[in-house]
Amino acid sequence: MSRGARWARSSGWWLLAERPDTHRDEHDLARERRTGGTFLPDERRLKAGELPESLGRRYLLEFDTDELLQQRFDVLVVGSGIAGLMAALSVGPECKVGLVTKARLTETGTWYAQGGIAGAVGEADSVELHLADTLVAGQGLCDERVVRAVVGEAAAALADLEALGVRFDLAENGGVSLAREGGHSLPRVLHTGDATGAAIQGALSSAIRSADHVDLFEDHFLADLLTAGERCVGALVLDGTTRRPAVFWADSVVLATGGCGQVYRVTTNPRIATGDGLAAAWRAGAEISDVEFVQFHPTALDHADHPRSLITEALRGEGAYLLDCSGERFMAGVHPLAELAPRDVVCREIEGVMVRCQQPHVWLDARHLGEAHLRKRFPTIWERCKEAGYDLSAELVPVAPAAHYMVGGVKVDLVGRTSLPGLYAAGEVTASGLHGANRLASNSLLEGVVFSRRIARALHDGVPAERAARIVSGPVEQTAAFTIGAARSTLQQAMTGFAGMIRSEGGLSEAAAVLAGLSRLLDVSLRRTEELEVQNMITVAALITHAARVRAETRGAHSRVDFPERDDANWAGHLVWQRGTTPRFVPVPVSHARVPGGGDQ
Ligand SMILES: Cc1cc2nc3c(=O)[nH]c(=O)nc-3n(C[C@H](O)[C@H](O)[C@H](O)COP(=O)(O)OP(=O)(O)OC[C@H]3O[C@@H](n4cnc5c(N)ncnc54)[C@H](O)[C@@H]3O)c2cc1C
C-alpha cells in the first residue's frame, strides 16, 4: 500500500489518495519520502495564490565576508530574552559564547510577561494534568512527546531559575503561591507579583553580565544567518551605532529572537517583536511551521497606546468578570471554565459581543476584589489602568483582544535542532510542537527554559563547523522607493484589518494584495535596522497570510468565518515549508487529532 493510501485510510485524506501526482516533481516526491509529509494538492494551495517573488531572496544586504570585521565563537546566541539567556548560561564556561541582541539586554518580550510561568508543582497537581490541559488547548495539533518533555521538566527548569536568583511569590503557608489562568484546570502558575517577566529578566541579565564565557553585544542586529553548503556557519550582524556589518562565525547558532506581534497594529508585543529571526531563518532555508496560528490575548486595555497594555488572565483567575454592554456576564454558559476558558474561546466570544453591542471593547469588572488586594497582587496593572484614567477598584475597564503570541515559527525537534544543520532555536521564534493550534497560558516562558537547557546539552555532542572561506552576496537591484514609516503602518493596518483574529478569504486576499505591493521593498538595499525590520515584517506577514489562506478551517488561534468548524478529516496536521517550496501538509497521528479542543467543551 502506498504511503498516500495509508494516510487516506487513517486520516480521511481521500482526495489526496485518488489524485495523480502530476503537481509534484521528483524533488518534491523525494522530500516527501524523507520528511513524511505531502505537498498540498493544487486546488488547495492555488487558492492561496503565490507568495511574492521577493520572498525568494537569500540575503537582505550586499556583502563580501572577506571585506568585513570577523569574530569567531563556539556558540552564537541571538536574542536576550528568557530563551537566549538560558541557552547562553546553560552551555557552560567551556564554550566561547557570543550573545547578540538588537536593543538593550533587558528590552525583550520576556520583560513584559505578567502572569507567570506554568509548572505542575502544586500538591493537587501532576504532570499528567498539565499535559492534559496543554493538549486540550492545542486542539489536536500538539506533539504529545514534546508536551510530555516540557511539562515533565518544569520542576527542574524552575529550580534552575531559582538557582539563578529568580524569586517567586510565596503563599501564607510558606509554599510557592500558584495562580490560575485560562485553560488550566487548577492553580499552576508561579509568579512574582504581576511582573514575573521582569523578575526573570532581571535575574538572568545579572547572571549574564557576570558570566566570563559570554561576550555580550547589545545594540547589534542579526541581519542574516550565514550558510555554506547545507549548514549554518554564523551570522551577518549590524552594529546599530556604526551601522557597519560584521561576520560572527560560529560552530552553532541558537536563534532566540522572540515573536512578531508588531506586524499587527493592535498588539501587546514590544517594539522589538518584528519577526527578524523567523524571516532570517526563512531566507536561510530552514523549515517553518504553523505560522497561521497567531494567538490573540482576550484582555488588552482598549486605549490608543502601541503596544497595548496587557491585563493578565491571572486577574480573571482571582475572580474578575467579563461583561457585555448590558452589564451581563457572557462567558458563563459558553464554557465550563467561563472567563478562564482557553484564549481562543474567550476571544471569539468577545468578538461576537463587540459586534452585537457595536462597541470596540467589552468590560472587565474587578471592583469586587477590593483596592487593597488589587494594589498588592497586581501593582503593575493597577498603575497602567490609573495612567489610562481607570480606577480598577471602582470602575469597569474597557478591554479588547490584541495580537499576543506567535504559536508557529522555525520548526525544531525535541532538542531544539532546526532542519538546517548548525542552527538551533528556542522560545517564541520556534514551532516546537508544544502549543499545537493554541498556546496554553504561561507555557511559553517554560518552553523557553526547557528547550534552552536541552539545546545546551545537545551542543556538547555537536560537530564543529568547517570554517567557510568566504561568502559573497551580490548587489541588490533597486526597483522601488518607500517611506519606511508609512510601509510599517500600512502593513500593521492591513494585518489587523484583514489577517487578524477573525479571518476570511476575502479579507486575507486583501492583505495579500497589500503585502504584494509592499514586498517590492524587499528589492531595495537598506542598511538602517528600522528598515531591515520592516523588510522582515513584510516577509513574516506574507507567510502568516499565505498559511492562513491555505488552512480552510477554524482551529485554535486560527478563525475563518468562511470555514467556521474544526475539520479533522482534512486539516489535522501542520503546514510545513521553506523558501523555494509551497506548504507541505504533515498529518498528526490520528490519536492526537481526536483530542477535543477547548471550543468543544
Ligand atoms: C505583555 C506580555 C505578557 C506575557 N505574559 C506571559 C506570561 O505571563 N507567561 C508566559 O509564559 N508568557 C507570557 N508572554 C509571552 C512570553 O513573554 C514570550 O513568549 C517569551 O518571553 C519569549 O521569550 P523569548 O526569549 O523567546 O523572546 P524575547 O523575550 O522576546 O526575546 C527576544 C530577543 O531577541 C532579540 N532580537 C530580536 N530580533 C533581533 C535581531 N534582528 N537581532 C538581534 N537580536 C534580536 C530581542 O532584542 C530580544 O532580546 C507574554 C508576552 C507579552 C508580550
XYZ file of C-alpha atoms and ligand atoms in Angstrom:
654
model
C 0.000 0.000 0.000
C 1.374 3.396 -0.881
C 2.117 5.968 1.810
C -0.589 8.189 0.339
C -3.197 5.456 0.515
C -2.275 4.657 4.112
C -2.832 8.263 5.143
C -6.078 8.239 3.295
C -7.328 5.414 5.475
C -6.111 6.843 8.762
C -6.926 10.499 8.379
C -9.729 10.727 5.881
C -7.437 12.294 3.246
C -9.278 10.602 0.386
C -8.777 13.372 -2.079
C -5.025 13.051 -1.899
C -5.006 9.292 -2.375
C -7.095 9.497 -5.521
C -5.161 12.266 -7.165
C -2.369 11.602 -9.628
C 0.932 13.174 -8.555
C 1.139 15.500 -11.557
C 1.611 18.634 -9.467
C 4.650 17.270 -7.623
C 8.013 16.865 -9.292
C 10.743 14.324 -8.445
C 12.372 16.708 -5.997
C 9.093 17.166 -4.114
C 8.404 13.464 -4.003
C 11.902 12.675 -2.734
C 11.494 15.220 0.019
C 8.050 13.896 0.922
C 9.528 10.427 1.334
C 12.262 11.860 3.540
C 10.060 14.121 5.666
C 6.819 12.192 5.934
C 4.592 14.978 4.647
C 2.896 15.739 1.387
C 2.634 18.823 -0.743
C -0.841 20.200 -0.890
C -2.996 19.367 -3.880
C -3.191 22.177 -6.426
C -6.768 23.142 -5.667
C -5.856 23.923 -2.072
C -2.579 25.732 -2.462
C -3.566 27.728 -5.534
C -6.490 29.261 -3.691
C -3.894 30.991 -1.581
C -2.177 32.483 -4.638
C 1.581 32.706 -4.901
C 3.996 34.207 -2.425
C 5.583 37.432 -3.678
C 8.720 36.612 -5.656
C 10.881 38.783 -3.431
C 10.398 36.296 -0.610
C 12.755 34.051 -2.533
C 15.654 36.371 -1.867
C 18.558 34.767 0.061
C 20.281 37.736 1.759
C 18.971 41.216 2.584
C 22.279 43.023 2.205
C 25.081 43.151 -0.302
C 28.341 41.976 1.355
C 31.634 40.137 0.996
C 32.791 38.460 4.207
C 36.448 38.994 3.244
C 35.914 42.720 3.486
C 34.256 42.693 6.911
C 35.362 42.589 10.509
C 35.287 38.947 11.636
C 34.864 37.221 15.007
C 34.627 33.546 15.889
C 32.623 31.772 18.617
C 31.822 28.213 19.571
C 28.196 29.204 20.032
C 26.431 32.337 18.820
C 23.165 33.118 20.616
C 20.825 35.684 19.047
C 18.356 37.240 21.490
C 18.484 38.138 25.180
C 15.054 37.043 26.443
C 14.483 34.007 28.611
C 15.391 31.574 25.810
C 18.611 33.277 24.706
C 19.911 33.990 28.206
C 19.159 30.491 29.470
C 20.885 28.989 26.415
C 23.986 31.171 26.889
C 24.157 30.375 30.613
C 23.437 26.656 30.193
C 26.151 25.850 27.647
C 28.723 26.391 30.378
C 32.122 28.070 30.634
C 33.938 25.596 28.364
C 32.290 27.239 25.334
C 33.091 30.683 23.994
C 29.645 32.264 23.528
C 28.731 35.406 21.595
C 25.370 36.890 22.629
C 23.859 39.356 20.179
C 20.782 41.435 20.961
C 19.348 44.258 18.922
C 18.467 46.641 21.755
C 19.370 46.812 25.446
C 19.880 43.474 27.170
C 16.582 43.767 29.028
C 14.381 45.047 26.179
C 12.646 41.756 25.399
C 9.200 40.176 25.245
C 10.173 38.298 28.390
C 10.420 41.534 30.372
C 6.727 42.275 29.800
C 5.378 38.864 30.879
C 2.960 39.396 33.716
C 1.080 36.270 34.761
C 3.933 33.858 35.320
C 5.350 30.503 34.408
C 3.416 27.230 34.494
C 4.655 24.133 36.312
C 2.883 21.180 37.920
C 4.445 21.682 41.344
C 1.305 22.069 43.495
C 0.193 19.220 45.763
C -3.042 18.612 43.873
C -1.308 18.853 40.501
C 0.556 16.371 38.323
C 2.475 16.202 35.069
C -0.460 14.245 33.608
C -2.930 17.051 34.427
C -0.650 19.725 32.970
C -0.192 17.544 29.889
C -3.956 17.086 29.517
C -4.686 20.832 29.780
C -1.976 21.621 27.214
C -3.363 19.044 24.755
C -6.910 20.390 25.105
C -5.772 23.977 24.469
C -3.696 22.801 21.458
C -6.787 21.372 19.711
C -5.302 18.198 18.298
C -2.067 19.649 16.906
C 0.275 19.309 19.916
C 3.110 16.832 19.673
C 2.490 14.763 22.784
C 6.160 13.733 23.109
C 7.127 17.396 23.228
C 4.379 18.314 25.692
C 5.403 15.460 27.980
C 9.050 16.515 27.812
C 8.307 20.168 28.576
C 5.777 19.743 31.389
C 7.827 16.858 32.781
C 10.943 19.050 33.034
C 9.115 22.021 34.545
C 10.244 21.361 38.120
C 13.905 21.132 37.067
C 13.584 24.245 34.882
C 12.007 26.232 37.721
C 14.767 25.071 40.075
C 17.332 26.372 37.546
C 15.615 29.766 37.503
C 15.565 29.915 41.304
C 19.253 28.951 41.442
C 19.940 31.916 39.135
C 18.185 34.261 41.554
C 14.533 34.366 40.448
C 12.242 34.717 43.461
C 8.633 33.561 43.080
C 5.892 34.702 45.485
C 5.159 32.508 48.464
C 1.759 31.561 49.858
C 0.844 32.096 53.505
C 1.796 28.502 54.354
C 5.327 29.151 53.090
C 4.922 27.091 49.899
C 5.071 28.671 46.462
C 1.982 30.721 45.568
C 0.161 29.408 42.491
C -2.220 31.418 40.309
C -4.877 30.146 37.942
C -5.026 31.173 34.279
C -7.106 30.391 31.195
C -7.293 26.714 30.206
C -5.647 25.433 33.404
C -7.862 23.100 35.413
C -6.295 24.244 38.692
C -3.870 26.880 40.040
C -0.475 26.146 38.443
C 1.271 29.426 37.596
C 4.293 30.606 39.604
C 4.572 34.365 39.656
C 6.365 37.381 41.069
C 3.514 39.822 41.660
C 2.202 40.733 38.216
C 5.686 41.389 36.832
C 7.077 37.862 36.609
C 8.877 38.509 33.318
C 10.757 41.492 34.708
C 11.858 39.430 37.725
C 13.138 36.628 35.474
C 14.775 39.012 33.002
C 16.467 40.929 35.834
C 17.940 37.817 37.447
C 19.138 36.260 34.178
C 20.579 39.556 32.920
C 22.671 39.916 36.084
C 23.911 36.348 35.666
C 24.880 37.005 32.031
C 26.775 40.167 32.863
C 28.966 38.222 35.257
C 29.414 35.145 33.020
C 33.035 35.213 31.783
C 32.390 32.840 28.885
C 29.826 35.194 27.281
C 30.763 38.185 25.091
C 27.704 40.440 25.077
C 26.864 42.618 22.048
C 23.951 44.952 22.831
C 22.542 47.106 20.045
C 23.723 44.551 17.452
C 21.217 43.427 14.854
C 21.044 39.999 13.208
C 20.755 40.880 9.503
C 21.031 37.313 8.193
C 22.131 33.810 9.063
C 25.151 32.752 7.003
C 25.135 29.373 5.303
C 27.825 27.427 3.499
C 26.624 24.372 1.667
C 23.754 22.960 3.698
C 24.961 24.314 7.044
C 24.557 27.444 9.128
C 28.036 28.804 9.871
C 27.314 32.069 11.655
C 25.572 35.381 11.174
C 25.897 38.724 9.496
C 25.450 41.268 12.279
C 24.934 45.006 12.010
C 26.375 47.286 14.667
C 23.454 49.602 15.485
C 25.723 52.528 16.317
C 28.278 52.450 13.489
C 25.860 50.721 11.048
C 28.809 48.562 9.943
C 28.155 44.879 9.245
C 30.426 42.240 10.793
C 30.725 38.480 10.444
C 30.240 36.333 13.543
C 31.326 32.803 12.586
C 30.131 30.044 14.919
C 30.062 26.248 15.131
C 26.441 26.531 16.253
C 23.904 29.336 16.206
C 20.991 29.485 18.655
C 18.127 31.614 17.399
C 16.099 33.104 20.281
C 14.661 36.221 18.699
C 11.126 36.007 20.111
C 7.837 36.823 18.425
C 6.432 39.056 15.704
C 3.370 40.793 17.222
C 4.494 44.092 15.723
C 3.138 43.019 12.354
C -0.238 43.947 13.889
C -1.333 47.451 14.802
C -3.163 46.212 17.904
C -0.692 44.106 19.872
C 0.701 43.530 23.356
C 4.183 42.892 21.959
C 7.047 45.361 22.462
C 8.696 47.168 19.573
C 11.482 44.600 19.246
C 8.976 41.874 18.248
C 9.324 42.220 14.479
C 9.924 38.588 13.497
C 13.552 39.125 12.403
C 14.682 35.646 13.409
C 11.802 33.904 11.677
C 12.441 35.891 8.484
C 16.207 35.238 8.626
C 15.624 31.502 9.147
C 13.229 31.501 6.182
C 15.836 33.181 3.973
C 18.464 30.683 5.141
C 16.211 27.802 4.069
C 15.172 26.405 7.470
C 11.734 24.809 7.695
C 8.945 26.791 9.309
C 5.602 25.515 10.560
C 2.193 26.569 11.933
C 2.584 30.306 11.241
C -1.143 30.726 10.617
C -1.678 30.310 14.368
C -1.293 33.777 15.898
C -2.723 33.890 19.398
C -4.728 36.923 20.459
C -4.983 37.779 24.149
C -8.579 38.495 25.183
C -7.917 41.336 27.597
C -5.663 44.155 26.468
C -6.622 47.577 27.785
C -8.530 49.340 24.993
C -6.689 52.624 24.628
C -4.599 54.307 21.970
C -1.150 53.056 23.033
C 1.018 50.929 20.785
C 1.740 48.375 22.125
C -1.404 47.868 24.195
C -1.136 47.239 27.946
C -1.996 43.682 28.833
C -4.312 42.829 31.705
C -3.177 39.409 32.810
C -5.516 36.438 32.862
C -4.480 35.937 36.477
C -6.846 38.815 37.303
C -9.712 36.751 35.926
C -8.149 33.819 37.788
C -8.682 35.806 41.010
C -12.335 36.387 40.134
C -12.652 39.339 37.721
C -15.529 39.016 35.208
C -16.150 39.982 31.601
C -19.328 41.998 30.992
C -21.159 42.984 27.807
C -22.745 46.356 27.041
C -25.791 45.456 29.186
C -23.574 44.686 32.170
C -24.193 40.914 31.800
C -21.547 38.204 32.169
C -21.347 36.414 28.816
C -18.762 33.633 29.330
C -20.742 31.684 31.926
C -22.664 29.066 29.939
C -20.311 29.249 26.949
C -17.610 27.077 28.531
C -17.270 25.231 31.866
C -14.251 27.397 32.737
C -16.275 30.562 31.928
C -13.887 33.587 31.860
C -10.960 31.161 32.200
C -11.727 29.182 29.055
C -8.796 28.833 26.598
C -7.920 32.119 24.944
C -9.325 31.319 21.519
C -12.725 30.584 23.026
C -12.800 33.807 25.063
C -11.542 35.876 22.103
C -14.196 34.559 19.718
C -16.924 35.233 22.257
C -15.644 38.765 22.882
C -15.594 39.402 19.138
C -19.252 38.312 18.943
C -20.226 40.607 21.815
C -18.361 43.570 20.294
C -20.282 43.071 17.042
C -23.607 42.641 18.860
C -23.028 45.707 21.057
C -21.418 47.759 18.257
C -18.559 48.682 20.608
C -14.777 48.299 20.195
C -14.434 46.579 23.597
C -16.135 44.651 26.369
C -15.775 45.422 30.082
C -13.614 43.868 32.768
C -15.097 44.035 36.252
C -12.630 43.650 39.136
C -14.411 46.016 41.543
C -15.416 43.279 43.968
C -11.771 42.277 44.530
C -11.154 45.441 46.532
C -8.492 48.144 46.304
C -6.107 46.700 48.890
C -5.935 43.290 47.229
C -5.709 44.687 43.703
C -2.882 47.063 44.596
C -0.914 44.372 46.402
C -1.373 41.476 43.947
C -1.477 43.453 40.664
C 0.594 46.618 41.204
C 1.683 46.935 37.552
C -1.841 46.612 36.186
C -3.185 48.961 38.852
C -0.690 51.622 37.725
C -1.303 51.087 33.985
C -5.072 51.424 34.461
C -4.550 54.508 36.576
C -2.342 56.099 33.895
C -5.102 55.407 31.367
C -7.655 57.043 33.697
C -9.342 53.996 35.265
C -9.724 53.066 38.924
C -9.760 49.256 38.864
C -11.469 49.034 42.254
C -14.309 51.417 41.362
C -14.803 51.328 37.591
C -15.303 48.924 34.723
C -12.249 48.806 32.458
C -12.581 48.527 28.629
C -10.718 45.530 27.201
C -10.373 44.036 23.726
C -8.314 41.279 22.114
C -4.809 42.082 20.832
C -2.210 40.063 18.904
C -0.104 38.441 21.578
C 1.873 35.326 20.704
C 3.223 33.609 17.572
C 2.375 29.945 18.037
C 4.230 28.835 14.888
C 7.761 29.573 13.788
C 11.000 27.814 12.955
C 10.417 24.085 13.189
C 12.570 22.364 15.798
C 12.929 18.827 17.083
C 12.982 17.674 20.706
C 16.446 19.113 21.330
C 15.874 22.409 19.530
C 17.564 21.440 16.243
C 16.134 23.123 13.136
C 16.158 21.480 9.696
C 19.328 23.459 8.907
C 22.415 21.774 10.396
C 24.245 24.084 12.807
C 21.107 26.124 13.547
C 19.168 25.644 16.790
C 16.206 27.665 18.017
C 14.339 28.180 21.291
C 11.468 30.244 22.660
C 8.752 32.103 20.808
C 10.579 32.044 17.458
C 10.028 28.283 17.251
C 7.321 25.795 16.352
C 8.297 23.049 18.756
C 5.002 21.156 18.799
C 4.245 22.177 22.393
C 1.397 24.573 21.676
C -0.434 22.859 18.815
C -3.008 25.271 17.435
C -3.240 27.393 20.575
C -0.841 28.077 23.454
C -1.913 27.273 26.988
C -1.357 30.379 29.144
C 2.080 30.649 30.785
C 3.526 27.680 28.916
C 5.791 29.884 26.802
C 8.273 31.026 29.440
C 8.501 27.376 30.451
C 9.109 26.292 26.859
C 11.953 28.813 26.554
C 13.768 27.443 29.608
C 13.262 23.756 28.828
C 14.391 23.992 25.199
C 17.422 26.136 26.033
C 18.563 23.572 28.573
C 18.057 20.818 26.002
C 19.950 22.734 23.306
C 22.864 23.271 25.677
C 23.086 19.525 26.281
C 22.824 18.759 22.541
C 25.521 21.297 21.665
C 28.093 19.343 23.608
C 27.588 16.463 21.147
C 27.618 18.777 18.110
C 30.111 18.669 15.244
C 32.257 21.816 14.824
C 31.539 23.636 11.572
C 34.222 23.785 8.939
C 35.212 27.367 8.508
C 33.618 28.846 5.411
C 36.306 30.572 3.375
C 34.233 33.404 2.010
C 30.587 34.266 1.452
C 29.542 36.915 -1.035
C 26.071 38.359 -1.562
C 25.687 40.290 -4.806
C 24.228 43.747 -5.374
C 20.506 44.291 -4.969
C 18.579 45.719 -7.851
C 16.871 48.943 -6.819
C 13.340 48.705 -8.147
C 11.338 50.685 -5.619
C 11.427 53.608 -3.234
C 9.426 53.668 0.016
C 8.934 55.678 3.136
C 9.739 53.192 5.861
C 7.350 54.610 8.475
C 4.450 54.537 6.015
C 5.302 50.988 4.934
C 5.337 49.826 8.560
C 1.973 51.341 9.428
C 0.350 50.227 6.146
C 1.442 46.679 6.894
C 0.203 46.828 10.503
C -3.177 48.205 9.439
C -3.608 45.591 6.734
C -2.740 42.717 9.076
C -5.037 43.923 11.857
C -7.853 44.681 9.432
C -7.637 41.600 7.210
C -5.468 38.877 8.768
C -6.209 39.307 12.461
C -8.259 37.355 14.941
C -11.205 36.637 12.627
C -10.290 35.846 9.026
C -11.931 35.132 5.694
C -10.685 34.502 2.162
C -11.921 37.945 1.121
C -10.004 39.736 3.875
C -6.891 37.596 3.573
C -6.692 38.206 -0.165
C -6.882 41.973 0.543
C -3.979 41.609 2.988
C -2.044 39.556 0.435
C -2.545 42.280 -2.192
C -1.225 44.993 0.144
C 1.738 42.804 1.070
C 2.476 42.004 -2.572
C 2.796 45.741 -3.178
C 4.953 46.265 -0.119
C 7.132 43.289 -0.988
C 8.843 45.358 -3.645
C 10.587 46.920 -0.674
C 12.475 43.647 -0.358
C 14.218 44.573 -3.590
C 15.723 47.674 -2.036
C 19.119 47.512 -0.379
C 18.877 49.158 3.027
C 21.208 49.472 5.981
C 19.349 51.002 8.940
C 17.982 48.473 11.382
C 14.474 50.032 11.259
C 14.489 49.419 7.524
C 15.627 45.827 7.868
C 12.900 45.294 10.477
C 10.225 46.409 8.034
C 11.621 44.055 5.404
C 11.406 41.206 7.913
C 7.868 42.208 8.907
C 6.792 42.036 5.254
C 8.227 38.536 4.965
C 6.585 37.301 8.172
C 3.232 38.956 7.407
C 3.207 37.382 3.928
C 3.948 33.949 5.417
C 1.168 34.291 8.024
C -1.331 35.465 5.420
C -0.446 32.753 2.943
C -0.715 29.952 5.520
C -3.990 31.422 6.835
C -5.429 31.312 3.310
C -4.376 27.707 2.851
C -5.882 26.400 6.119
C -9.582 26.287 5.304
C -10.955 25.559 8.772
C -11.268 27.135 12.231
C -8.993 25.671 14.877
C -7.405 27.191 17.971
C -5.837 30.550 17.230
C -6.879 30.438 13.555
C -10.514 31.500 12.940
C -12.103 31.566 9.476
C -15.672 32.887 9.196
C -15.955 31.131 5.829
C -14.848 27.797 7.369
C -16.231 28.084 10.908
C -15.747 24.452 12.008
C -12.736 22.451 13.037
C -12.182 19.959 10.193
C -10.224 16.941 11.405
C -10.913 14.988 8.220
C -8.888 17.402 6.123
C -6.786 19.615 8.383
C -5.493 17.562 11.318
C -1.886 18.371 10.590
C 0.771 21.018 10.168
C 1.715 23.255 7.255
C 5.489 22.949 6.960
C 7.524 24.783 4.325
C 10.743 26.510 3.465
C 11.982 29.061 0.983
C 11.539 27.844 -2.576
C 8.683 25.446 -1.800
C 4.943 25.596 -1.222
C 3.499 24.432 2.127
C 3.649 20.709 2.782
C 0.898 19.096 4.838
C 2.171 16.838 7.636
C -0.709 14.960 9.295
C -0.632 14.300 13.016
C -1.279 10.764 14.275
C -4.997 10.056 14.456
C -4.856 9.608 18.248
C -3.627 13.239 18.586
C -6.227 14.621 16.228
C -9.009 13.188 18.356
C -8.113 15.303 21.390
C -11.140 17.550 21.917
C -10.493 21.236 21.556
C -11.188 23.955 24.084
C -14.003 25.107 21.858
C -15.681 21.719 22.030
C -16.090 21.737 25.767
C 2.698 41.603 27.551
C 3.077 40.158 27.520
C 2.764 39.330 28.592
C 3.114 37.990 28.584
N 2.856 37.211 29.679
C 3.305 35.919 29.692
C 3.167 35.130 30.870
O 2.672 35.564 31.892
N 3.634 33.846 30.823
C 4.220 33.301 29.705
O 4.621 32.130 29.722
N 4.363 34.055 28.587
C 3.944 35.335 28.566
N 4.121 36.095 27.442
C 4.838 35.511 26.309
C 6.326 35.429 26.674
O 6.692 36.585 27.354
C 7.198 35.283 25.450
O 6.711 34.277 24.617
C 8.617 34.910 25.860
O 9.096 35.802 26.820
C 9.523 34.914 24.654
O 10.830 34.734 25.090
P 11.986 34.651 24.020
O 13.253 34.513 24.783
O 11.658 33.643 23.011
O 11.923 36.061 23.264
P 12.013 37.550 23.841
O 11.975 37.571 25.310
O 11.023 38.365 23.121
O 13.461 37.995 23.397
C 13.763 38.177 22.031
C 15.162 38.748 21.958
O 15.626 38.705 20.610
C 16.191 39.950 20.287
N 16.124 40.131 18.839
C 15.027 40.114 18.054
N 15.385 40.343 16.772
C 16.720 40.504 16.761
C 17.684 40.788 15.747
N 17.360 41.010 14.465
N 19.000 40.886 16.110
C 19.375 40.720 17.389
N 18.507 40.481 18.383
C 17.201 40.357 18.073
C 15.365 40.951 21.077
O 16.031 42.181 21.170
C 15.264 40.195 22.396
O 16.440 40.345 23.129
C 3.779 37.446 27.447
C 4.088 38.266 26.360
C 3.758 39.609 26.399
C 4.126 40.471 25.223
